[in-house]
Short mmCIF file of C-alpha atoms and ligand atoms in Angstrom, two decimals:
data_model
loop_
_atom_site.label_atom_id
_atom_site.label_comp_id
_atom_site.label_asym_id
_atom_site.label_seq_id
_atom_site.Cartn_x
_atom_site.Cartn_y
_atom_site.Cartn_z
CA UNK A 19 28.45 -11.99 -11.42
CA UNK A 20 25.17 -13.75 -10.87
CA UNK A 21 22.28 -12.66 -8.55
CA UNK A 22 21.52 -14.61 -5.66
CA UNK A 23 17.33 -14.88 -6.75
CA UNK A 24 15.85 -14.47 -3.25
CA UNK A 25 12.32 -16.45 -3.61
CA UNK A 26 9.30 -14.24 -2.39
CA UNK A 27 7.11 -17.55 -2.96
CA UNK A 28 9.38 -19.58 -0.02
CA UNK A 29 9.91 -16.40 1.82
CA UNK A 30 5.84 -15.62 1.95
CA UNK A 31 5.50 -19.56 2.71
CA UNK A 32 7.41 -18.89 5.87
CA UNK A 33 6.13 -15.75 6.89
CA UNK A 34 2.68 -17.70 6.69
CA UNK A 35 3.52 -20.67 8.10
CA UNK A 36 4.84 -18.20 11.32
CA UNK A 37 1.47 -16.73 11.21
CA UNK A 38 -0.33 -20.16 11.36
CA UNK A 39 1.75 -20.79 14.60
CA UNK A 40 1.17 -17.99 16.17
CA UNK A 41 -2.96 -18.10 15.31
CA UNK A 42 -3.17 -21.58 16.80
CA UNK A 43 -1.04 -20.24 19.64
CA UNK A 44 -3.51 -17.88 19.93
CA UNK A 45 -6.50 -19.99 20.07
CA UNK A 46 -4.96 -22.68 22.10
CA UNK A 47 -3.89 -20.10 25.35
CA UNK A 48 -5.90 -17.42 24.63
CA UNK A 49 -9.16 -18.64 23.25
CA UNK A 50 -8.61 -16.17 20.44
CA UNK A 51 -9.44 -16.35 16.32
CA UNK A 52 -7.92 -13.34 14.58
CA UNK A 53 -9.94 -12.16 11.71
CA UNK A 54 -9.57 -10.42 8.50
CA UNK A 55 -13.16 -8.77 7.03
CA UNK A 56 -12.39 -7.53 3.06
CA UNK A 57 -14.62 -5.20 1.62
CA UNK A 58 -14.86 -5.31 -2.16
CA UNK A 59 -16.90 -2.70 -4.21
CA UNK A 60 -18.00 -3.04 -7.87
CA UNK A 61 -16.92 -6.28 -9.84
CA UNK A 62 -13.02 -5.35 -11.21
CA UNK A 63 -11.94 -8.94 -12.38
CA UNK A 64 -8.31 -8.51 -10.55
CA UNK A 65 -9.48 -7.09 -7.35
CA UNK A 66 -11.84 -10.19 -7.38
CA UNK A 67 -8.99 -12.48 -8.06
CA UNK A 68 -6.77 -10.54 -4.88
CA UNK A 69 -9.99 -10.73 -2.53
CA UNK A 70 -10.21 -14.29 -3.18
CA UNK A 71 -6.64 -15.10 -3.04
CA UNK A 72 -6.64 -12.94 0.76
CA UNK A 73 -9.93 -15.19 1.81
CA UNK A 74 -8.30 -18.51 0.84
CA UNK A 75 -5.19 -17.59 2.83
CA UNK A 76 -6.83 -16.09 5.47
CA UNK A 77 -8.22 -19.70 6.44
CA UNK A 78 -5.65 -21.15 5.68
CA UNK A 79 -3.51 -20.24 8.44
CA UNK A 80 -6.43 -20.66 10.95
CA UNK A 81 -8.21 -17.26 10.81
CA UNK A 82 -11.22 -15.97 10.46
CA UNK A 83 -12.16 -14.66 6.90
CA UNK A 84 -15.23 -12.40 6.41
CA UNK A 85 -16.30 -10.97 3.05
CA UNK A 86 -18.20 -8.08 1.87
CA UNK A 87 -18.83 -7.82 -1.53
CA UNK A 88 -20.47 -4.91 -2.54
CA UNK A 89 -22.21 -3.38 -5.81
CA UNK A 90 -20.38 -1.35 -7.86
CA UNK A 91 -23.18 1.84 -7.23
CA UNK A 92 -23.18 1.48 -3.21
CA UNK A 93 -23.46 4.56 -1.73
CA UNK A 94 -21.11 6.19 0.17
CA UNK A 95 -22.97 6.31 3.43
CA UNK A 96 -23.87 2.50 3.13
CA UNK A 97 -20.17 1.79 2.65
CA UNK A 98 -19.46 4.12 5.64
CA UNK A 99 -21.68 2.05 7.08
CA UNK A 100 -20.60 -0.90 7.02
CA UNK A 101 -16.69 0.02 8.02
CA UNK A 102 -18.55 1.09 11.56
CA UNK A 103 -20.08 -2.34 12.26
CA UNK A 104 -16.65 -3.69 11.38
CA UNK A 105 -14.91 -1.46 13.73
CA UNK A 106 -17.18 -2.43 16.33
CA UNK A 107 -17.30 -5.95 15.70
CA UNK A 108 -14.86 -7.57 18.47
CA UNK A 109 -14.46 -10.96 15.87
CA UNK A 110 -13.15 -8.61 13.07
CA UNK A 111 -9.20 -7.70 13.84
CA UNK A 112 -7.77 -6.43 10.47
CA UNK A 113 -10.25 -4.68 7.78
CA UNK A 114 -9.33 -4.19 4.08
CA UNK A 115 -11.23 -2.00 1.52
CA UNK A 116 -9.86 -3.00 -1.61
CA UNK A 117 -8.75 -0.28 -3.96
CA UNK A 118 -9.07 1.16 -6.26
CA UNK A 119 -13.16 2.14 -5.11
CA UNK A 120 -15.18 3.17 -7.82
CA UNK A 121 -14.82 6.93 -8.60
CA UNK A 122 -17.94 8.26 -6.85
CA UNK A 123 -16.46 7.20 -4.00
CA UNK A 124 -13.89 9.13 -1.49
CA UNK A 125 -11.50 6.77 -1.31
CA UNK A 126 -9.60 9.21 1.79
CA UNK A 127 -12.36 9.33 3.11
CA UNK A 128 -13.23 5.51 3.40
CA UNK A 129 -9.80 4.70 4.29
CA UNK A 130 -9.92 6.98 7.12
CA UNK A 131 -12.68 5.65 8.65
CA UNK A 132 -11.27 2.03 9.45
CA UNK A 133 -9.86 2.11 12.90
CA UNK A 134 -6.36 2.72 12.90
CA UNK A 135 -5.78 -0.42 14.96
CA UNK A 136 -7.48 -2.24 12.07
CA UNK A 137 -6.53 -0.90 9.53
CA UNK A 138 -4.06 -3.95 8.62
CA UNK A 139 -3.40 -2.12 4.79
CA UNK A 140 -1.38 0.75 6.96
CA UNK A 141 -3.41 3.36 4.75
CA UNK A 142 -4.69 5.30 7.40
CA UNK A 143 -3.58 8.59 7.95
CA UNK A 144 -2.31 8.13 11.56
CA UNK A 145 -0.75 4.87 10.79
CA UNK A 146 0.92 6.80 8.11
CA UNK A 147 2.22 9.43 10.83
CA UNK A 148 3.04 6.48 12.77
CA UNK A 149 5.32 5.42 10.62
CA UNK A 150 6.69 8.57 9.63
CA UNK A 151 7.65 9.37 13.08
CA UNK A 152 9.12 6.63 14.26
CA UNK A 153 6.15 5.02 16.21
CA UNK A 154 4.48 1.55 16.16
CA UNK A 155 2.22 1.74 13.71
CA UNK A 156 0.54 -0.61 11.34
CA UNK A 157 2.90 -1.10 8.00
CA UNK A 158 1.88 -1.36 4.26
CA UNK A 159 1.89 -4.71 2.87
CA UNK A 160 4.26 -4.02 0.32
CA UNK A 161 6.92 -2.13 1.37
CA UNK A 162 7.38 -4.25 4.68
CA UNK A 163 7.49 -7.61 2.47
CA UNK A 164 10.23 -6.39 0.86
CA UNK A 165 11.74 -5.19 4.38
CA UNK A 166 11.88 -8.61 5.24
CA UNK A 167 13.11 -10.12 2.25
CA UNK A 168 16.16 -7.45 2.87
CA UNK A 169 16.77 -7.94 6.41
CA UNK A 170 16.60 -11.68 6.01
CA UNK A 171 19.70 -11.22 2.81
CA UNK A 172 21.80 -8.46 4.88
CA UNK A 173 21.25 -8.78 8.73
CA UNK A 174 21.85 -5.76 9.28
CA UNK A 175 20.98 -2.28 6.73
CA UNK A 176 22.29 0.01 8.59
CA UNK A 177 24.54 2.76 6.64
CA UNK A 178 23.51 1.49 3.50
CA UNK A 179 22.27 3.49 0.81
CA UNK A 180 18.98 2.71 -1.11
CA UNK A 181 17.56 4.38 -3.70
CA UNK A 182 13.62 4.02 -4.27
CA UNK A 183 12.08 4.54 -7.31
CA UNK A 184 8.42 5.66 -7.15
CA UNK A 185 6.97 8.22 -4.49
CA UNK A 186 3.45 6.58 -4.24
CA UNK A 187 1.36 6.63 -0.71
CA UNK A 188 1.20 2.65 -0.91
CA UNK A 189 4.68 1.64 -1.62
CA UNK A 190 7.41 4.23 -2.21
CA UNK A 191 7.10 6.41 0.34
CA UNK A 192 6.66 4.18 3.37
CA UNK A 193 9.25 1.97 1.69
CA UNK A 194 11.46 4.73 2.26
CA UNK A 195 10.32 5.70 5.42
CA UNK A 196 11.40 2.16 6.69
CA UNK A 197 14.28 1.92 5.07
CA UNK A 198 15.17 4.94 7.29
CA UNK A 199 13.92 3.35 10.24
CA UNK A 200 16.67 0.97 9.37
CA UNK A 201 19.09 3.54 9.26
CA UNK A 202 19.67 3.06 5.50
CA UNK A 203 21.11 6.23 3.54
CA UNK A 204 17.81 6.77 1.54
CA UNK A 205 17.13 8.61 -2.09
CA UNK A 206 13.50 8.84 -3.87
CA UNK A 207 13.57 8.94 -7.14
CA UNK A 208 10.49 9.92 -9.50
CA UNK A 209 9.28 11.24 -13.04
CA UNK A 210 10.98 14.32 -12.03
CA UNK A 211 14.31 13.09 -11.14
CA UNK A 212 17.20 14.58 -12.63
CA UNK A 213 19.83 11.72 -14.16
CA UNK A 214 18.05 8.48 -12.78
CA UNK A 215 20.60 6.08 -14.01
CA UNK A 216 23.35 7.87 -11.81
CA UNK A 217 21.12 7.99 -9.16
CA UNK A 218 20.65 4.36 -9.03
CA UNK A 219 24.32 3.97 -9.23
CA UNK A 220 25.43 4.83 -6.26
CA UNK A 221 22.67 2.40 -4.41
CA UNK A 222 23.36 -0.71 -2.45
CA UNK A 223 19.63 -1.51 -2.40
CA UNK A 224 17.43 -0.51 -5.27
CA UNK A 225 13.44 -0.63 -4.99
CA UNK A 226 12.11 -0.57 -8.18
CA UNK A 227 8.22 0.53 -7.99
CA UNK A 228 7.70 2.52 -10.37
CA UNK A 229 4.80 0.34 -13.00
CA UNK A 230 7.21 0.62 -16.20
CA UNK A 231 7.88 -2.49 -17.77
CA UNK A 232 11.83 -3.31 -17.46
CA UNK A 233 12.87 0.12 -17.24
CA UNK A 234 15.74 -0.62 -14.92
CA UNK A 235 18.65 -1.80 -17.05
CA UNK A 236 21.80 -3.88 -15.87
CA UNK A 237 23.98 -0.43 -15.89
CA UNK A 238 22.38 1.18 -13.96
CA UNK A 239 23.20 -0.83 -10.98
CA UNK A 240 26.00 -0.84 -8.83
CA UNK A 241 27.46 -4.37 -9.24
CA UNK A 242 26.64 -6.55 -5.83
CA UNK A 243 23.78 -4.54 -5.08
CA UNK A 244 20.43 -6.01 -3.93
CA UNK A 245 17.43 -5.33 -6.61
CA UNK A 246 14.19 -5.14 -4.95
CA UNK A 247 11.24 -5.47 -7.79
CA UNK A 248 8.06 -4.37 -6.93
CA UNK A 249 6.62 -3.52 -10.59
CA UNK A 250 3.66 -5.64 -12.01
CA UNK A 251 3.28 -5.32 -15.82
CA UNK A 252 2.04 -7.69 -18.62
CA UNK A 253 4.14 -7.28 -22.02
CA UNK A 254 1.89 -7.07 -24.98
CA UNK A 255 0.54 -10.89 -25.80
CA UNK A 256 2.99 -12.51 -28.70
CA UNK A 257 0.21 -13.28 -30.12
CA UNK A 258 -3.77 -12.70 -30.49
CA UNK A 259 -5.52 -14.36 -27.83
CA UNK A 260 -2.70 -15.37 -25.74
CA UNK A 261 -2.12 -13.68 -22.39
CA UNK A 262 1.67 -11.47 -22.21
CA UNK A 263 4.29 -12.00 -20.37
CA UNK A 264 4.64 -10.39 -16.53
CA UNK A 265 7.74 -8.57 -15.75
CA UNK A 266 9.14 -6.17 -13.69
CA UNK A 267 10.18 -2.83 -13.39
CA UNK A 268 13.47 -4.33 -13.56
CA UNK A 269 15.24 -5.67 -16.58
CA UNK A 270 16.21 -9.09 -15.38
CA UNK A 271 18.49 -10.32 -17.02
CA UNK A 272 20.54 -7.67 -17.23
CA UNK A 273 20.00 -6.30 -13.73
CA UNK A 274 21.09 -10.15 -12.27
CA UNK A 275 23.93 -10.11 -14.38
CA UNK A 276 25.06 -7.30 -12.42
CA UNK A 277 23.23 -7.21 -9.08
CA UNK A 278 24.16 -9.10 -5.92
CA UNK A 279 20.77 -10.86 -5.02
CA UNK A 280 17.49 -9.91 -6.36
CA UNK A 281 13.81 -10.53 -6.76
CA UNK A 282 12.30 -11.78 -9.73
CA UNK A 283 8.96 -11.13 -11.19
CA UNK A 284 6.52 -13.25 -10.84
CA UNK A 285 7.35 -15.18 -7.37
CA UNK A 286 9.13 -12.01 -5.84
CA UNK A 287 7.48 -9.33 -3.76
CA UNK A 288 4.11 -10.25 -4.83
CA UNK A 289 3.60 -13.43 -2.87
CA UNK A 290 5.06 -11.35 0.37
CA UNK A 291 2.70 -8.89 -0.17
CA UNK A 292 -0.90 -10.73 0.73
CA UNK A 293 1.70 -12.81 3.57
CA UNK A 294 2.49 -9.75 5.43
CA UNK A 295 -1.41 -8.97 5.42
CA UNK A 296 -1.96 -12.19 7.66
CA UNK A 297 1.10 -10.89 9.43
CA UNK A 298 -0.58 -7.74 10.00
CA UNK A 299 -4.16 -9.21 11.07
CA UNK A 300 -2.14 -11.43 13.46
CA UNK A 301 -0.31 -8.19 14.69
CA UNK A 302 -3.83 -6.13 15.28
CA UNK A 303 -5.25 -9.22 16.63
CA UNK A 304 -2.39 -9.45 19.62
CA UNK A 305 -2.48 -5.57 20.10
CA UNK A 306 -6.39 -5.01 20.65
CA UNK A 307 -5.72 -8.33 23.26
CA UNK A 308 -3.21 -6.80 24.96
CA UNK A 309 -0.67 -10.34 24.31
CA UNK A 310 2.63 -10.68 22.78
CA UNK A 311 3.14 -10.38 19.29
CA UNK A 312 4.90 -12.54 16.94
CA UNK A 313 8.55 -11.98 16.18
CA UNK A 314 10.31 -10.81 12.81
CA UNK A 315 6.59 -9.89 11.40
CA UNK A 316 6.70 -6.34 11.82
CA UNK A 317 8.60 -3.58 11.28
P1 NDP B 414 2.09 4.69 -8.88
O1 NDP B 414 1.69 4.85 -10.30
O2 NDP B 414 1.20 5.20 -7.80
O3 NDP B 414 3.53 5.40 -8.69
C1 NDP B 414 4.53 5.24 -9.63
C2 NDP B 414 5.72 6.09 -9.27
O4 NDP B 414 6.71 5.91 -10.27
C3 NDP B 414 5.41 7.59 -9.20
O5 NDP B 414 5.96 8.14 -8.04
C4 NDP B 414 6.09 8.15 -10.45
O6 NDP B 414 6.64 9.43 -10.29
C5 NDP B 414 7.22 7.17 -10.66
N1 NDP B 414 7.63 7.16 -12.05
C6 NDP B 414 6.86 7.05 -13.14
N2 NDP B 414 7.61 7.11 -14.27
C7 NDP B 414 8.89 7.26 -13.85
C8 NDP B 414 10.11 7.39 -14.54
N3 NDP B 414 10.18 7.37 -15.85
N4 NDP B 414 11.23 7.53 -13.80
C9 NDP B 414 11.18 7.56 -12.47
N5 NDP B 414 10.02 7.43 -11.75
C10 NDP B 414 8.90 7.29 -12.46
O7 NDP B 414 2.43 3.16 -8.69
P2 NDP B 414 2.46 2.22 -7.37
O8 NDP B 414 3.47 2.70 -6.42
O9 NDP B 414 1.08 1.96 -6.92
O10 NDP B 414 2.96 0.85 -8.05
C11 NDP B 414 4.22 0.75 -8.69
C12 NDP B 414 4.36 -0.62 -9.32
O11 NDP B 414 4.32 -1.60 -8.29
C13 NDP B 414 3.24 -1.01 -10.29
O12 NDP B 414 3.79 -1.82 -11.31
C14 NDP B 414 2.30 -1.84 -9.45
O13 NDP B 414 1.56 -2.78 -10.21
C15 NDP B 414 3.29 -2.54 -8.55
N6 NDP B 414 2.73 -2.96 -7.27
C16 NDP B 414 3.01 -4.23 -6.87
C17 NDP B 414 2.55 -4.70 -5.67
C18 NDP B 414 2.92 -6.08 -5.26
O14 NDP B 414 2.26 -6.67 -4.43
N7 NDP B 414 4.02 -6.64 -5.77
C19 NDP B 414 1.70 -3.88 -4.80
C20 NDP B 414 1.55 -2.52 -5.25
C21 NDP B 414 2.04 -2.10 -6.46
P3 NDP B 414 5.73 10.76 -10.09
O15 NDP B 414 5.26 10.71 -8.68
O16 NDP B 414 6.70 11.86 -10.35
O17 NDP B 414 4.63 10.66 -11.09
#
């Protein structure tokens, strides 16, 4: 068998192109420009290259982008600071602190204080009880890019069984949490994990985020299941100089050889991820109005 590939770079082109609708919707009845503030602290080069990437997408689909770039020794009150104004500023929607924060900074703490209704990362602790209980809440990027990508391949999840692997705040565990919500059969898997490979076995839907490079072999999958890659890792460069290889957590050619449909790596769930961010600005920005929300981009 070969794997249907399901394309995260057409899938987030569509999410974003719904989003674009819906923002000039917004402007057009309503008078209304959602916006997206991002917060950056300290000068890591690939949290610069993501904050750039969210601004240029951001305006893109017709919203507002507004970025703080801060140095790497801000203060903790100053940064405090600053997430106030944003949750008071009406023309700000969705705030993002990007992480990781340098280490003399609280990163709970931070996180905490972004108004849950703008908190468009789904970080904050009540959006995390939100989710965990069933409620409306705002929804990690991640995780609810690749809830799309599986509702869009089965319909319907319901009674299936998915194993995640990876127990992390930002995508395993509200992965599984909505893959509950969908009334999927749902394992997490970890270090810890006694006999991983039959674990994975028995899944119709594997999510791979665990950040170990091809770990996941072909036999460990059940053959027609759906292989959901979230792991980003560069191989060691071939050769001096040159930049390595990114792959999964998932072997791929193995695992397609095997799976039903799956996601490759690059041009899988990473493209979904900064889409369902404008999904989720879009989202705040129709809540805090009080008008309807666009369909299919939410949990
Ligand atoms: P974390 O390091 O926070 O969590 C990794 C998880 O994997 C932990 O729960 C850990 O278990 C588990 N794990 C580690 N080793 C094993 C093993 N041998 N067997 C089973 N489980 C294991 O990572 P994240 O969740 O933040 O990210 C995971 C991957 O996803 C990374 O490659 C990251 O780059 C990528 N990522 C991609 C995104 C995207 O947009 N596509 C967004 C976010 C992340 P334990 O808890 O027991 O230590």
């Amino acid at each position: 068998m070969s794997a249907k590939v399901i394309d995260g770079t057409a899938f987030a082109a569509q999410v974003r192109e719904k989003v674009a609708t819906h923002v000039a919707g917004l402007k057009e009845v309503h008078g209304i420009t959602p916006g997206l503030a991002v917060v950056l602290v300290g000068e890591d080069p690939a949290s610069q290259v993501y904050v750039r990437a969210k601004g240029k997408q951001t305006v893109e689909v017709g919203m507002a982008s507004f970025e703080h770039r801060l140095d790497a020794a801000t203060s903790e009150a100053v940064l405090l600071d600053l997430i106030a104004r944003l949750n008071a500023d009406p023309a700000v929607h969705g705030i993002l602190v990007q992480l990781p924060l340098p280490a003399h900074l609280d990163e709970d703490l931070v996180i905490n204080a972004i108004d849950p209704a703008k908190d468009v990362d789904g970080f904050h602790i009540s959006n995390v009880g939100l989710l965990a209980t069933g409620q409306k809440a705002m929804v990690p990027c991640t995780p609810l890019g690749c809830l799309m990508m599986l509702r869009a391949h089965h319909g319907s999840l319901s009674g299936l069984e998915a194993v995640v692997i990876g127990r992390s705040n930002i995508v395993g565990k509200p992965m599984a949490q909505l893959l509950l919500g969908d009334s999927c059969t749902v394992t997490i898997a970890h270090s810890r994990t006694r006999d991983l490979p039959e674990v994975v076995r028995r899944a119709d839907i594997v999510v791979a985020a665990v950040g170990r490079p091809q770990m996941v072999p072909g036999d460990w999958i059940k053959p027609g299941a759906t292989v959901i890659d979230v792991g980003i890792n560069r191989l060691p460069p071939a050769e001096e100089g040159a930049k390595g290889r990114l792959v999964g957590d998932c072997d791929y050619d193995s695992c397609a050889a095997v799976a039903g449909a799956i996601t490759p790596v690059p041009g899988g769930v990473g493209p979904m991820t900064i889409a369902c961010l404008l999904a989720n600005t879009v989202t705040a920005c129709c809540r805090a109005h009080g008008v309807p929300e666009p369909e299919g981009l939410t949990a």
